[in-house]
Short mmCIF file of C-alpha atoms in Angstrom, two decimals:
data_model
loop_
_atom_site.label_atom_id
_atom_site.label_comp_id
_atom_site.label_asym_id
_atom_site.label_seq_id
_atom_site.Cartn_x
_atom_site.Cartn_y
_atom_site.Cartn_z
CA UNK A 710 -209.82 16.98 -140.51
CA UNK A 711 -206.48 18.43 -139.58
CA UNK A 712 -205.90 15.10 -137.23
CA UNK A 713 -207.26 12.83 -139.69
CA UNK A 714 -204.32 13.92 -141.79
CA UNK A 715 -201.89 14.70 -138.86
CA UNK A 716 -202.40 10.87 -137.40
CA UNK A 717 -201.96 9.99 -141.32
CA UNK A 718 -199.05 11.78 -141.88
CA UNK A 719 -197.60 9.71 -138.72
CA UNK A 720 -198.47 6.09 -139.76
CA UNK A 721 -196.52 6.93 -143.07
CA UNK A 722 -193.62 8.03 -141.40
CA UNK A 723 -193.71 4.71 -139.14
CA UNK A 724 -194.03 2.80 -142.42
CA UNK A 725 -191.21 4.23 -144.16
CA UNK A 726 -189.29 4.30 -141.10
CA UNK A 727 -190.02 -0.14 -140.79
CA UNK A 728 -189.30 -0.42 -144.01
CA UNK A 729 -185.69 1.35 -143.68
CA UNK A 730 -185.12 -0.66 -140.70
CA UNK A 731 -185.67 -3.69 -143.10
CA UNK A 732 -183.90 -2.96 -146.20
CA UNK A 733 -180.85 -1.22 -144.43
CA UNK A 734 -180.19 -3.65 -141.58
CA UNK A 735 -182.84 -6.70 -141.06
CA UNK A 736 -182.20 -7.51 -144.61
CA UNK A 737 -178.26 -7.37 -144.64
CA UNK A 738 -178.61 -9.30 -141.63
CA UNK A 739 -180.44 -11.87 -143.12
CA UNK A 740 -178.14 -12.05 -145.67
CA UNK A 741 -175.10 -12.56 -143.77
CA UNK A 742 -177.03 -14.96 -141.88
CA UNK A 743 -177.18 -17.20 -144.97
CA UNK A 744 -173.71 -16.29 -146.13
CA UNK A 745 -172.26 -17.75 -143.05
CA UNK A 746 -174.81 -21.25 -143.36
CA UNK A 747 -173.98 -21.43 -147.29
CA UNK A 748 -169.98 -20.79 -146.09
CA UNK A 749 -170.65 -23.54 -143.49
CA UNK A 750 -172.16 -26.02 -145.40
CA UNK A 751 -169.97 -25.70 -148.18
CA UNK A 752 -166.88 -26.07 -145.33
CA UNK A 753 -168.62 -29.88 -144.23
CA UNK A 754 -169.07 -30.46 -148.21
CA UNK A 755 -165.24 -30.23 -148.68
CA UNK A 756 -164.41 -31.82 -145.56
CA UNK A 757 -166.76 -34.65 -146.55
CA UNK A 758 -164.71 -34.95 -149.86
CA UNK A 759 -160.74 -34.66 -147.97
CA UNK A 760 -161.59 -37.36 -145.24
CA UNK A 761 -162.96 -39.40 -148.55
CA UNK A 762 -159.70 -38.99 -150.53
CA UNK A 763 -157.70 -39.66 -147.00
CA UNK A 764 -159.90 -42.78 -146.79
CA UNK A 765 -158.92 -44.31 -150.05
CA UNK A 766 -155.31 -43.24 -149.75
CA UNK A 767 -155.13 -45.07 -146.37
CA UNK A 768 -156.74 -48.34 -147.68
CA UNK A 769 -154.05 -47.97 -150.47
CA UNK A 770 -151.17 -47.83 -148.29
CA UNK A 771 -152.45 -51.28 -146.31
CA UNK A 772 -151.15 -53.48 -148.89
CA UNK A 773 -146.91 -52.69 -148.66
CA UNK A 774 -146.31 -53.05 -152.80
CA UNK A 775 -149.42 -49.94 -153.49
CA UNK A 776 -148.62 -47.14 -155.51
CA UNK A 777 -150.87 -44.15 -156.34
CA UNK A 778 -153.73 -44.17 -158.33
CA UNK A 779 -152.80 -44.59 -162.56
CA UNK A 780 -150.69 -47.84 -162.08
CA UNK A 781 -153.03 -50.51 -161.91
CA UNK A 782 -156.67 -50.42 -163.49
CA UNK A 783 -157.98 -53.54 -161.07
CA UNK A 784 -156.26 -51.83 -157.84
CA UNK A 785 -158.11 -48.34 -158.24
CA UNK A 786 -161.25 -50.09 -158.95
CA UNK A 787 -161.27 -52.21 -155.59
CA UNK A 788 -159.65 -49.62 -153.39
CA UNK A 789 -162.92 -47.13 -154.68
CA UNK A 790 -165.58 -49.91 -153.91
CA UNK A 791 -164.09 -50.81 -150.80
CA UNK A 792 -164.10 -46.94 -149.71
CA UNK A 793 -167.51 -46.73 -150.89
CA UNK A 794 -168.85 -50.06 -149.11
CA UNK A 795 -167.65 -48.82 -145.79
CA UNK A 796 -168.99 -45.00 -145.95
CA UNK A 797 -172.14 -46.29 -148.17
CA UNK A 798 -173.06 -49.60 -146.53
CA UNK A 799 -176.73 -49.36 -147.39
CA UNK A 800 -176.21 -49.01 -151.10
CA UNK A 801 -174.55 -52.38 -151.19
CA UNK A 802 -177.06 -54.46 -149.67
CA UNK A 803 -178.49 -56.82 -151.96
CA UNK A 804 -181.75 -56.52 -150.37
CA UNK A 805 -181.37 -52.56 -151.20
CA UNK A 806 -183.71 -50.73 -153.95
CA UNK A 807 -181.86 -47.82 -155.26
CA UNK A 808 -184.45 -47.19 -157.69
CA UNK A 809 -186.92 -45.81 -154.74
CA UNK A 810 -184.96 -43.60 -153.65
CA UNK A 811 -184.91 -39.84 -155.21
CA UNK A 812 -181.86 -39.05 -157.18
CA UNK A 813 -180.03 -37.28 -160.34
CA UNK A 814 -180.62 -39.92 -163.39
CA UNK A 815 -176.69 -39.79 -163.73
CA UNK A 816 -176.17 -41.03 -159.58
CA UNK A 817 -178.74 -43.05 -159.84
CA UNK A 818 -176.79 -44.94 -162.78
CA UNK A 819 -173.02 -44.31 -161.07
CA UNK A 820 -174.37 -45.95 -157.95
CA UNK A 821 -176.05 -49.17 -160.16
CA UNK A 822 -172.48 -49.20 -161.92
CA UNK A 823 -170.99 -49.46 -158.59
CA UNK A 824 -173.30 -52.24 -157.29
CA UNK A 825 -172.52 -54.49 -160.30
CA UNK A 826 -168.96 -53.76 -159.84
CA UNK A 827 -168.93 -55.11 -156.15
CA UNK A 828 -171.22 -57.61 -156.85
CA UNK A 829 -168.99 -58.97 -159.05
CA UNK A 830 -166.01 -59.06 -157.01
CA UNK A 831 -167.44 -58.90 -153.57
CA UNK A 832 -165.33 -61.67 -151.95
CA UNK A 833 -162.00 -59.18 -152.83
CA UNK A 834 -163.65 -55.88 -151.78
CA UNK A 835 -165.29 -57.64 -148.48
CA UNK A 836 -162.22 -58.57 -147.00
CA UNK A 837 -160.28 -55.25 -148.06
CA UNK A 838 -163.50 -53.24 -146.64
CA UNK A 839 -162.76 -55.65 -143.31
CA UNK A 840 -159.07 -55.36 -143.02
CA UNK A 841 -159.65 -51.60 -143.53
CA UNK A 842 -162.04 -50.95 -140.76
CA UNK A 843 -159.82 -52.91 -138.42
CA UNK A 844 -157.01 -50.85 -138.90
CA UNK A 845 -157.32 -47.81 -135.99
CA UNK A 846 -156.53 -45.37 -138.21
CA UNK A 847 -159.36 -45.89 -141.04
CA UNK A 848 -161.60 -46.40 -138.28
CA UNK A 849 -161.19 -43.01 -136.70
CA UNK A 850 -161.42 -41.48 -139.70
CA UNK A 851 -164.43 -43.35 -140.89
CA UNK A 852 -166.00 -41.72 -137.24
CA UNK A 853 -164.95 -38.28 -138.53
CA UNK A 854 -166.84 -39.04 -141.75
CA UNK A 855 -170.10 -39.81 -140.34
CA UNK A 856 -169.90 -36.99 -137.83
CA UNK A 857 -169.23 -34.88 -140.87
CA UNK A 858 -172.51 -36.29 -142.74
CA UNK A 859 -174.54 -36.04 -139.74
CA UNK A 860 -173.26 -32.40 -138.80
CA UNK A 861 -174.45 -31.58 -143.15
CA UNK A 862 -178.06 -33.36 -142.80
CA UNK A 863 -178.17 -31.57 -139.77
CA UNK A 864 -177.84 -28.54 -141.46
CA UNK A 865 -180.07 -29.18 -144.18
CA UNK A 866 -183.17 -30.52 -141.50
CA UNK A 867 -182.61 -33.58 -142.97
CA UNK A 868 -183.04 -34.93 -139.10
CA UNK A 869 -184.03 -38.91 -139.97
CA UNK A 870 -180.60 -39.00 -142.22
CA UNK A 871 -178.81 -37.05 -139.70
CA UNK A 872 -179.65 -39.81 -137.05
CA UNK A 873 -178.89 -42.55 -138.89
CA UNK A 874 -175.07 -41.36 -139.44
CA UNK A 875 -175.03 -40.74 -135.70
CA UNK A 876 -175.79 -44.18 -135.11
CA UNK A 877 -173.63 -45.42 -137.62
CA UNK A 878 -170.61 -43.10 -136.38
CA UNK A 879 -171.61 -44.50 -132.41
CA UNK A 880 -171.60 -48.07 -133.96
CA UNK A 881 -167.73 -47.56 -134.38
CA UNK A 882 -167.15 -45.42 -131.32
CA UNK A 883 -169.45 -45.50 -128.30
CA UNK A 884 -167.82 -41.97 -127.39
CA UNK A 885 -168.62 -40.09 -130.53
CA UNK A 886 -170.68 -36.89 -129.89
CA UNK A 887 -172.40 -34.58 -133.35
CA UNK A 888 -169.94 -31.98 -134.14
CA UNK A 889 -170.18 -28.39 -133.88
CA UNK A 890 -169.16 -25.62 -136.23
CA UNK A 891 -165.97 -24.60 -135.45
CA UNK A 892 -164.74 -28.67 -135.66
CA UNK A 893 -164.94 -28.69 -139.62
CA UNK A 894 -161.66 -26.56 -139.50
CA UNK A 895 -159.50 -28.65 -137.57
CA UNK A 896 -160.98 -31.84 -138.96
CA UNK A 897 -160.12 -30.76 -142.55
CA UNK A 898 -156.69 -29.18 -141.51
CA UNK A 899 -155.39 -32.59 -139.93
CA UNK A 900 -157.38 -34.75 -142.65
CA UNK A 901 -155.41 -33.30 -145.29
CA UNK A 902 -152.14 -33.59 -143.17
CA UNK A 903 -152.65 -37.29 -142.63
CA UNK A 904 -153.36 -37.36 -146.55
CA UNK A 905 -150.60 -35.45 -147.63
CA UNK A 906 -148.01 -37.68 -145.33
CA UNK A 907 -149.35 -41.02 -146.24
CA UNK A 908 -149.38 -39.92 -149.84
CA UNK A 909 -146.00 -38.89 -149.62
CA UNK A 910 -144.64 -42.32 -147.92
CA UNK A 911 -146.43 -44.07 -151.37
CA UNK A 912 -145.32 -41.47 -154.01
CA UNK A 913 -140.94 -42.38 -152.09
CA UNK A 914 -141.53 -46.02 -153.73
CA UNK A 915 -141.54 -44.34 -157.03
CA UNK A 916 -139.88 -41.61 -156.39
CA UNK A 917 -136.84 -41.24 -159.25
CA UNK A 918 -133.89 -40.92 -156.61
CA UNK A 919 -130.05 -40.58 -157.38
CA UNK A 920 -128.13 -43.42 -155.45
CA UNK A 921 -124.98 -43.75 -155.19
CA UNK A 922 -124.31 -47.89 -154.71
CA UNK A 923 -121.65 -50.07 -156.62
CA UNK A 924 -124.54 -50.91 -159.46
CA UNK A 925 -125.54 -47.54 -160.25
CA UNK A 926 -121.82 -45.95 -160.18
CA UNK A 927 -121.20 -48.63 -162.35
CA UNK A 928 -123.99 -48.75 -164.62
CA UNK A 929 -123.87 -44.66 -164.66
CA UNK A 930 -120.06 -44.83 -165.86
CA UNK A 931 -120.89 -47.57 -168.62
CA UNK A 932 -123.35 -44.75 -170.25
CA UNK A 933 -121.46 -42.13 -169.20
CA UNK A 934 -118.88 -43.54 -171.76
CA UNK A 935 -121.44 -44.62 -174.34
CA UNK A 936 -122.30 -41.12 -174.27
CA UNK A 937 -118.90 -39.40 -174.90
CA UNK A 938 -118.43 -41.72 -178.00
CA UNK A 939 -121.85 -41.41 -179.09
CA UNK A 940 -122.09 -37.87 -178.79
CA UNK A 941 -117.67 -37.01 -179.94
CA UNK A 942 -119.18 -38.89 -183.18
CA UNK A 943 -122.74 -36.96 -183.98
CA UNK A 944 -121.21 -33.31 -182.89
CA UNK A 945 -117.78 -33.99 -185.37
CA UNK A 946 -120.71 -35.88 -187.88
CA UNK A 947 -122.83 -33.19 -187.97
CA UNK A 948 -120.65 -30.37 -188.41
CA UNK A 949 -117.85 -31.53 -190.14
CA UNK A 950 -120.07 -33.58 -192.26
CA UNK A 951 -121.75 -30.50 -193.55
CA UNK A 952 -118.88 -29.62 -194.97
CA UNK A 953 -118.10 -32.44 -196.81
CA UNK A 954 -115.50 -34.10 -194.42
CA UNK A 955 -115.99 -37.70 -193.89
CA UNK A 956 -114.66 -38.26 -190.35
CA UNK A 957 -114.70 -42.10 -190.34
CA UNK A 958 -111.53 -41.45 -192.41
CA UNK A 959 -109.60 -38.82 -189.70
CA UNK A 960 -110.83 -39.99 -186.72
CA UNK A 961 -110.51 -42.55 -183.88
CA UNK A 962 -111.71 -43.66 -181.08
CA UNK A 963 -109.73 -41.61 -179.18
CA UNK A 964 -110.63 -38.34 -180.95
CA UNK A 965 -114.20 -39.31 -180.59
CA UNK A 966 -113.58 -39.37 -176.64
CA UNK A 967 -111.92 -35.72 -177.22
CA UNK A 968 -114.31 -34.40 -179.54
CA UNK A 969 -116.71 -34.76 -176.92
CA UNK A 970 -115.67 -32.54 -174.75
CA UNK A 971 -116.19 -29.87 -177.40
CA UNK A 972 -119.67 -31.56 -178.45
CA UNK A 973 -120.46 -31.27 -174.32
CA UNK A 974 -118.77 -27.47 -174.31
CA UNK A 975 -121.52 -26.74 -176.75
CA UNK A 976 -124.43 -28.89 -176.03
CA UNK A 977 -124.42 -29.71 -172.42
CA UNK A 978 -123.26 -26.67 -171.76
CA UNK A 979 -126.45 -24.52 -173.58
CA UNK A 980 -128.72 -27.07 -172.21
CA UNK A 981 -127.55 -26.71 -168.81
CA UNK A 982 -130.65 -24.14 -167.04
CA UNK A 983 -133.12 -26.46 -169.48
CA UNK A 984 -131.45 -29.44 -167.59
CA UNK A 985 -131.51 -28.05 -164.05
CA UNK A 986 -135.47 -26.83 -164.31
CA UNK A 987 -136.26 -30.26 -165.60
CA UNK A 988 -134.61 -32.14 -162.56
CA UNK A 989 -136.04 -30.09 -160.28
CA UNK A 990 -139.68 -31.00 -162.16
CA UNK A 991 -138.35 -34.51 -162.28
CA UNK A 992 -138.57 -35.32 -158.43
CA UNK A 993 -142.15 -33.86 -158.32
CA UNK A 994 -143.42 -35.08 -161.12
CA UNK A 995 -142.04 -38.77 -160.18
CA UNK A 996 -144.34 -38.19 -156.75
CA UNK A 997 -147.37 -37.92 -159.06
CA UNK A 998 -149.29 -40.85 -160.79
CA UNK A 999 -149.65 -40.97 -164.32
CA UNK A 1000 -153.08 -39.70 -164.25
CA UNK A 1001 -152.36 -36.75 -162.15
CA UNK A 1002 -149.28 -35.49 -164.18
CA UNK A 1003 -152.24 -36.12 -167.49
CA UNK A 1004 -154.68 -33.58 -165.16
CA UNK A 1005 -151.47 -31.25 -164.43
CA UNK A 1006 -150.97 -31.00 -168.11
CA UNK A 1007 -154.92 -30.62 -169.50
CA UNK A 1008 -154.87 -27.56 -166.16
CA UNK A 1009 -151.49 -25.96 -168.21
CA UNK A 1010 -153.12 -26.26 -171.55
CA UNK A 1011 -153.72 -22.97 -172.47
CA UNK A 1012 -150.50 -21.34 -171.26
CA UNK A 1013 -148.76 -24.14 -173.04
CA UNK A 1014 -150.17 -23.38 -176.03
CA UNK A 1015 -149.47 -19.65 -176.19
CA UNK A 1016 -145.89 -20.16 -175.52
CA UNK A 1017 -145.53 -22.96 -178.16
CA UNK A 1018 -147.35 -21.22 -180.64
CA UNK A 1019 -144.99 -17.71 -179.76
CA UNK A 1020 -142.35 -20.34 -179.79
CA UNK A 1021 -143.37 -21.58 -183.36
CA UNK A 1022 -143.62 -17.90 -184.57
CA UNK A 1023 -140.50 -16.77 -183.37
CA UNK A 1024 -138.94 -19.89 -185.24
CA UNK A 1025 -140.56 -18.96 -187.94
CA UNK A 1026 -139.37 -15.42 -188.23
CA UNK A 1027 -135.58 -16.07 -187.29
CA UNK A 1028 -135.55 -18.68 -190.51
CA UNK A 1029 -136.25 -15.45 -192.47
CA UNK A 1030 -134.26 -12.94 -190.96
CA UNK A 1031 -132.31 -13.99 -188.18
CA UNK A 1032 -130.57 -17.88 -188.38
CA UNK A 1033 -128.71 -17.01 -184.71
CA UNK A 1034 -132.08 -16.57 -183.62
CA UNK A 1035 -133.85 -19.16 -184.77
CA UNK A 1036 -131.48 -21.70 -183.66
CA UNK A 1037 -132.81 -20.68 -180.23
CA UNK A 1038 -136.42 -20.49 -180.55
CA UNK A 1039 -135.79 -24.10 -182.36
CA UNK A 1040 -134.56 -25.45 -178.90
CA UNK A 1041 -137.33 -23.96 -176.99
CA UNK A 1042 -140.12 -25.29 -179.35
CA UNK A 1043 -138.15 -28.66 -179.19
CA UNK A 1044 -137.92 -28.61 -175.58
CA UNK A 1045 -142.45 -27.35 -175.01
CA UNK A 1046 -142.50 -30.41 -177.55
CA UNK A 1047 -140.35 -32.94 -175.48
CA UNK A 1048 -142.08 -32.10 -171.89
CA UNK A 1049 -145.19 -32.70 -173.89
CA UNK A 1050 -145.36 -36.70 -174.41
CA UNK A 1051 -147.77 -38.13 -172.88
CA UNK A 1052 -147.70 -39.74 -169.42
CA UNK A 1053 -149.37 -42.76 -171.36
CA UNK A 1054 -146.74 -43.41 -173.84
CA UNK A 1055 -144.52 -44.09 -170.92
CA UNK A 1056 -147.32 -46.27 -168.99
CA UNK A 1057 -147.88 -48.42 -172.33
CA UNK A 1058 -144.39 -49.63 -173.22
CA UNK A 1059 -142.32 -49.43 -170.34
CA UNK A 1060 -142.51 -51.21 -167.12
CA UNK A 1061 -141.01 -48.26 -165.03
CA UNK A 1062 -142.95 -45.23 -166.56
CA UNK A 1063 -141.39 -42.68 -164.37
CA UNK A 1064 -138.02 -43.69 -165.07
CA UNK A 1065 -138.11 -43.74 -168.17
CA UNK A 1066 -139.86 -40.56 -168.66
CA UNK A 1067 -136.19 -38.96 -166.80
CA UNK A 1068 -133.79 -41.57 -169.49
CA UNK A 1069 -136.03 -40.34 -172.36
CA UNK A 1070 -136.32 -36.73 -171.55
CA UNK A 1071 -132.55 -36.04 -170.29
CA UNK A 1072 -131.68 -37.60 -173.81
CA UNK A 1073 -133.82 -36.22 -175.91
CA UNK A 1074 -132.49 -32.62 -174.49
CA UNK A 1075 -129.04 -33.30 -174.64
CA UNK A 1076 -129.36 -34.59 -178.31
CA UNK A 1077 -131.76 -31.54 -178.86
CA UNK A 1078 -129.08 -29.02 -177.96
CA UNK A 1079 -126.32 -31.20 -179.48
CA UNK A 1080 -127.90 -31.03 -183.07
CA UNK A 1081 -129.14 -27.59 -182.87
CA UNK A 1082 -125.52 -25.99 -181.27
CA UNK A 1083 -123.05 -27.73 -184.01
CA UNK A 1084 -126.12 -26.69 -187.02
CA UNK A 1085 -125.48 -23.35 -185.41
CA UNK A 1086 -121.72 -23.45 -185.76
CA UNK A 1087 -122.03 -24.71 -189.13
CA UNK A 1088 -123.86 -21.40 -190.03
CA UNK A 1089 -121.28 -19.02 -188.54
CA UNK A 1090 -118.83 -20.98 -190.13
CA UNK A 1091 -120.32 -20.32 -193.74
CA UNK A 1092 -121.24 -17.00 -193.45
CA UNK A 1093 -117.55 -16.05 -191.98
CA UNK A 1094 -115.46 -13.71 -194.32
CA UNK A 1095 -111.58 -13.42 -194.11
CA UNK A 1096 -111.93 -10.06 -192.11
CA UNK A 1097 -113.73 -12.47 -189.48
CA UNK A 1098 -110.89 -14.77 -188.89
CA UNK A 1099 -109.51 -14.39 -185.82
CA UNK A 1100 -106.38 -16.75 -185.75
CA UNK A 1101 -103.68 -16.61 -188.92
CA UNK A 1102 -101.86 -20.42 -189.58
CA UNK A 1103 -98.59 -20.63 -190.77
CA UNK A 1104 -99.08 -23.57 -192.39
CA UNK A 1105 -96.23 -25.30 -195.61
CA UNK A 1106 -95.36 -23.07 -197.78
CA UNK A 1107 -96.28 -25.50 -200.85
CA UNK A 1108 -99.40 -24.88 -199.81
CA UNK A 1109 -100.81 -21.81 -202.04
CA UNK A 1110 -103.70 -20.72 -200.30
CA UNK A 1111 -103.66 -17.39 -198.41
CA UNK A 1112 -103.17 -18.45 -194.66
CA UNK A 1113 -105.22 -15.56 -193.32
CA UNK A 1114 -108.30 -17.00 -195.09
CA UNK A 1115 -108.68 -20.03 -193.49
CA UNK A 1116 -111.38 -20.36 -190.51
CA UNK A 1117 -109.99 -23.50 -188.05
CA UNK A 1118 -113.18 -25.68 -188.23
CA UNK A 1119 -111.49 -28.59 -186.00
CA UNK A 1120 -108.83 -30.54 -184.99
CA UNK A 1121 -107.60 -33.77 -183.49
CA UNK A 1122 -104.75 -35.61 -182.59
CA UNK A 1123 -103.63 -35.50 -186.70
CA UNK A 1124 -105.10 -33.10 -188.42
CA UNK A 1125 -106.49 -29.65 -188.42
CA UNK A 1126 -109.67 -29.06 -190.86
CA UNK A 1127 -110.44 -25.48 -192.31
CA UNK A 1128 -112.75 -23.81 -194.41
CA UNK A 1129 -111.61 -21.15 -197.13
CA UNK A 1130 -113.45 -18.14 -195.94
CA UNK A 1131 -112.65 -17.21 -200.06
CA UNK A 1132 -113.52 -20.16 -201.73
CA UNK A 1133 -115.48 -22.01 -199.35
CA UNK A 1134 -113.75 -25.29 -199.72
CA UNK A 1135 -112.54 -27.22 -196.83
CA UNK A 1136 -108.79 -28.21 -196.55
CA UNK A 1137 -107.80 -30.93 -194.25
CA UNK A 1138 -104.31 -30.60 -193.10
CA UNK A 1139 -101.87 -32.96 -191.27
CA UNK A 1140 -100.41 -31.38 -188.13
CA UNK A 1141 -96.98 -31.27 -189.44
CA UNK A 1142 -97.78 -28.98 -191.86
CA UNK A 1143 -98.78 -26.04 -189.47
CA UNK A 1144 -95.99 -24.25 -188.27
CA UNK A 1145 -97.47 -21.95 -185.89
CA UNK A 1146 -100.86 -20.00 -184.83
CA UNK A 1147 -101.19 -15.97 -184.79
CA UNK A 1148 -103.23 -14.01 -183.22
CA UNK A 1149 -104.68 -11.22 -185.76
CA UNK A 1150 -105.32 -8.09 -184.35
#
C-alpha cells in the first residue's frame, strides 16, 4: 500500500514537473518561434510593397516629361497597369479565369476592374510593360520581386506558388537563387534608396526653385514695384481712411512708394517668422504631388483642428477683452486658414499648381498681416489720450488747438495728419505750418 502511493506520489511530481517545463519554457519558446516567422513574414510583406512602389516610380521616370503621381489621371492609370502586367502576368491573360480562383469579393472585383482597364488600352500598356522590362534597372528589380514572392509562399507552404515565382524570377535571370532571411533587410534598405533618389530626380522638375536669370530679375522687380504701390496705397487706405482722410487727395505716387516702406515696417516685418516657416514648407511641399500633400493634410487633421479651433477661441476672447490680442490670434487663424486650401483648387484652375500655391500663399500673408497691422494701429490710435502722446508739434500759432494733444498719425512729402487725442478729429496740416517736433518727457 505504502508503494502504491509512494510510486503515485512520484508520477505526480513527474507530471507537474512536464508540465512546468512546458508552460515556463517549451511554451515561450514556441512563442518566440512564431514571433520571429510573423516578424519575418511581415518583413517580405513590406518589402513586397517598397520594390512595388520602386517599380512604378521607375516606369514613371522612363518617359523624360513624368511627374509624380496627381498630375495626370491617364498617366497614373497606365503606369499602375503596366506595373501590374509585368509582376501579375497571369491575371492578364485573356485566356485567364479569375473567377476560379479563391479570393476576397472586393480583389476579386479590383482585379476584374483592372482587366477591363488593360483590355481597353492594351496596345499603350503593352509597349510601356516592354520598354520597362528592357530597361536593366526594372528588370533587376522585377528579379528581386519574384524572389521576394517566392521567399513569402515559401513561408506560408504555399510550395506550387512558390515555384512558379522561381521560375518566373529564373525566366529573367538564369543566375537567380530563392532568398534567405537575412536578404529582406538589405533588399528593402537599397529598394527604398533607389526609390527615394529616382523620386527625388522627378519631384526637381517641379520643384519651386529661386533663379536668378535676366527674366526672373526682371519679372521679380516689375512686381516688386507693383507691390510697393499696391501695398503704400492699402496700408495709408486703410488707416488713414478710418479716420476719415481721403488720401487720393494728399498723396502721390511718390508718397505711395514711401508709404510703403512703413506699410512693409509693419506688415512684412510681423509676417516675417510666418514667411520664413512657409518657405521652408514651400520647397518640400513643391517635391510632393497634389495627392500626397491632400494625404499629408487628412494625416494633420486633428492637430489642425485643435489649434484652429484654440485659434478661433482666443480670437474670440481678445474681441471682448483684449483688441491687442486679438489682432494676433486674427493672423494666426488667418494664416491655419490660408495653408488650408486645397491642393485641388490649385490643380483645377491653374496650369502650374505648385507655383501658384507659393504666388497665392506669399500674398495672401503679406496682405493678411498688412490689413490686420494698420487695423491694429488704427486702434491704438483711438484709444490714445493726451498723457500718451509722446512727441509735442509746434505747429502756426493761428492754429487753436492745444499742440500737446495731437497724436502724428502720418506724413508725406506735404503734409502731416493728426488725430485730436481730445476731440478725436483729424487735422491735416501742410508742412509749413509745423515749426518744430519735441520730445515730451
Amino acid at each position: 500500500m505504502n508503494q502504491y502511493i509512494g510510486d503515485s506520489s512520484k508520477a505526480g511530481l513527474k507530471t507537474k514537473l512536464e508540465r512546468f517545463r512546458f508552460n515556463y519554457i517549451g511554451l515561450p519558446l514556441i512563442k518566440f518561434a512564431y514571433k520571429i516567422r510573423f516578424l519575418v513574414l511581415k518583413k517580405s510583406l513590406k518589402t513586397q510593397l517598397s520594390i512595388h512602389f520602386a517599380l512604378k516610380i521607375l516606369i514613371r521616370a522612363l518617359d523624360p516629361d513624368s511627374r509624380l503621381h496627381g498630375y495626370d489621371e491617364h498617366t497614373d492609370k497606365m503606369v499602375h497597369l503596366a506595373t501590374w502586367k509585368i509582376t501579375h502576368q497571369e491575371e492578364f491573360e485573356e485566356d485567364c479565369c479569375i473567377e476560379e480562383i479563391e479570393r476576397p469579393e472586393d480583389l476579386k472585383k479590383a482585379i476584374h476592374d483592372l482587366r477591363q482597364d488593360y483590355f481597353s488600352n492594351k496596345e499603350v500598356i503593352d509597349k510601356l510593360a516592354s520598354k520597362a522590362i528592357n530597361n536593366e534597372n526594372i528588370r533587376s528589380l522585377v528579379v528581386r520581386y519574384f524572389l521576394v514572392m517566392n521567399f513569402t509562399e515559401t513561408l506560408q507552404k504555399k510550395t506550387k506558388t512558390a515555384q512558379q515565382h522561381l521560375t518566373r524570377a529564373r525566366e529573367l535571370d538564369a543566375s537567380a537563387e530563392p532568398l534567405e532571411a537575412k536578404h529582406l533587410w538589405e533588399i528593402d534598405r537599397k529598394t527604398k534608396k533607389k526609390y527615394k533618389s529616382i523620386r527625388n530626380e522627378i519631384a526637381d522638375k517641379t520643384a519651386v526653385k529661386i533663379s536668378f536669370d535676366e527674366i526672373n530679375i526682371g519679372a521679380f522687380l516689375s512686381i516688386l514695384s507693383a507691390l510697393f504701390l499696391t501695398s503704400g496705397f492699402l496700408y495709408e487706405y486703410t488707416f488713414l481712411g478710418a479716420f476719415g482722410i481721403d488720401v487720393t487727395r494728399y498723396f502721390t505716387l511718390a508718397d505711395y512708394l514711401a508709404s510703403s516702406m512703413e506699410a512693409i515696417r509693419f506688415s512684412l516685418v510681423g509676417a516675417i517668422f510666418a514667411l520664413i516657416g512657409f518657405i521652408f514648407r514651400v520647397n518640400g511641399d513643391s517635391r510632393m504631388s497634389p495627392s500626397e500633400l491632400e494625404y499629408n493634410n487628412k494625416q494633420n487633421d486633428k492637430m489642425y483642428y485643435f489649434l484652429l479651433a484654440t485659434s478661433i477661441a482666443a480670437t474670440a476672447y481678445g474681441y471682448f477683452y483684449s483688441k491687442e490680442m486679438m489682432f494676433a490670434y486674427l493672423q494666426l487663424t488667418s494664416l491655419l486658414l490660408i495653408f488650408r486650401i486645397p491642393a485641388r483648387f490649385y490643380i483645377r484652375y491653374f496650369a502650374q499648381p505648385l507655383q501658384a500655391y507659393v504666388i497665392i500663399s506669399i500674398t495672401l500673408i503679406f496682405s493678411l498681416y498688412l490689413y490686420t497691422s494698420a487695423r491694429k494701429e488704427v486702434y491704438e490710435a483711438k484709444v490714445a489720450t493726451p498723457s500718451s502722446v509722446e512727441e509735442t508739434f509746434l505747429i502756426d500759432p493761428n492754429i487753436k488747438i492745444p499742440s500737446k494733444s495731437l497724436l502724428l498719425l502720418a506724413a508725406n512729402s506735404q503734409y502731416f495728419f493728426f488725430l485730436n487725442t481730445e476731440t478725436k478729429k483729424t487735422l491735416v496740416l501742410s508742412k509749413q505750418r509745423i515749426f518744430a517736433v519735441e520730445e515730451n518727457e
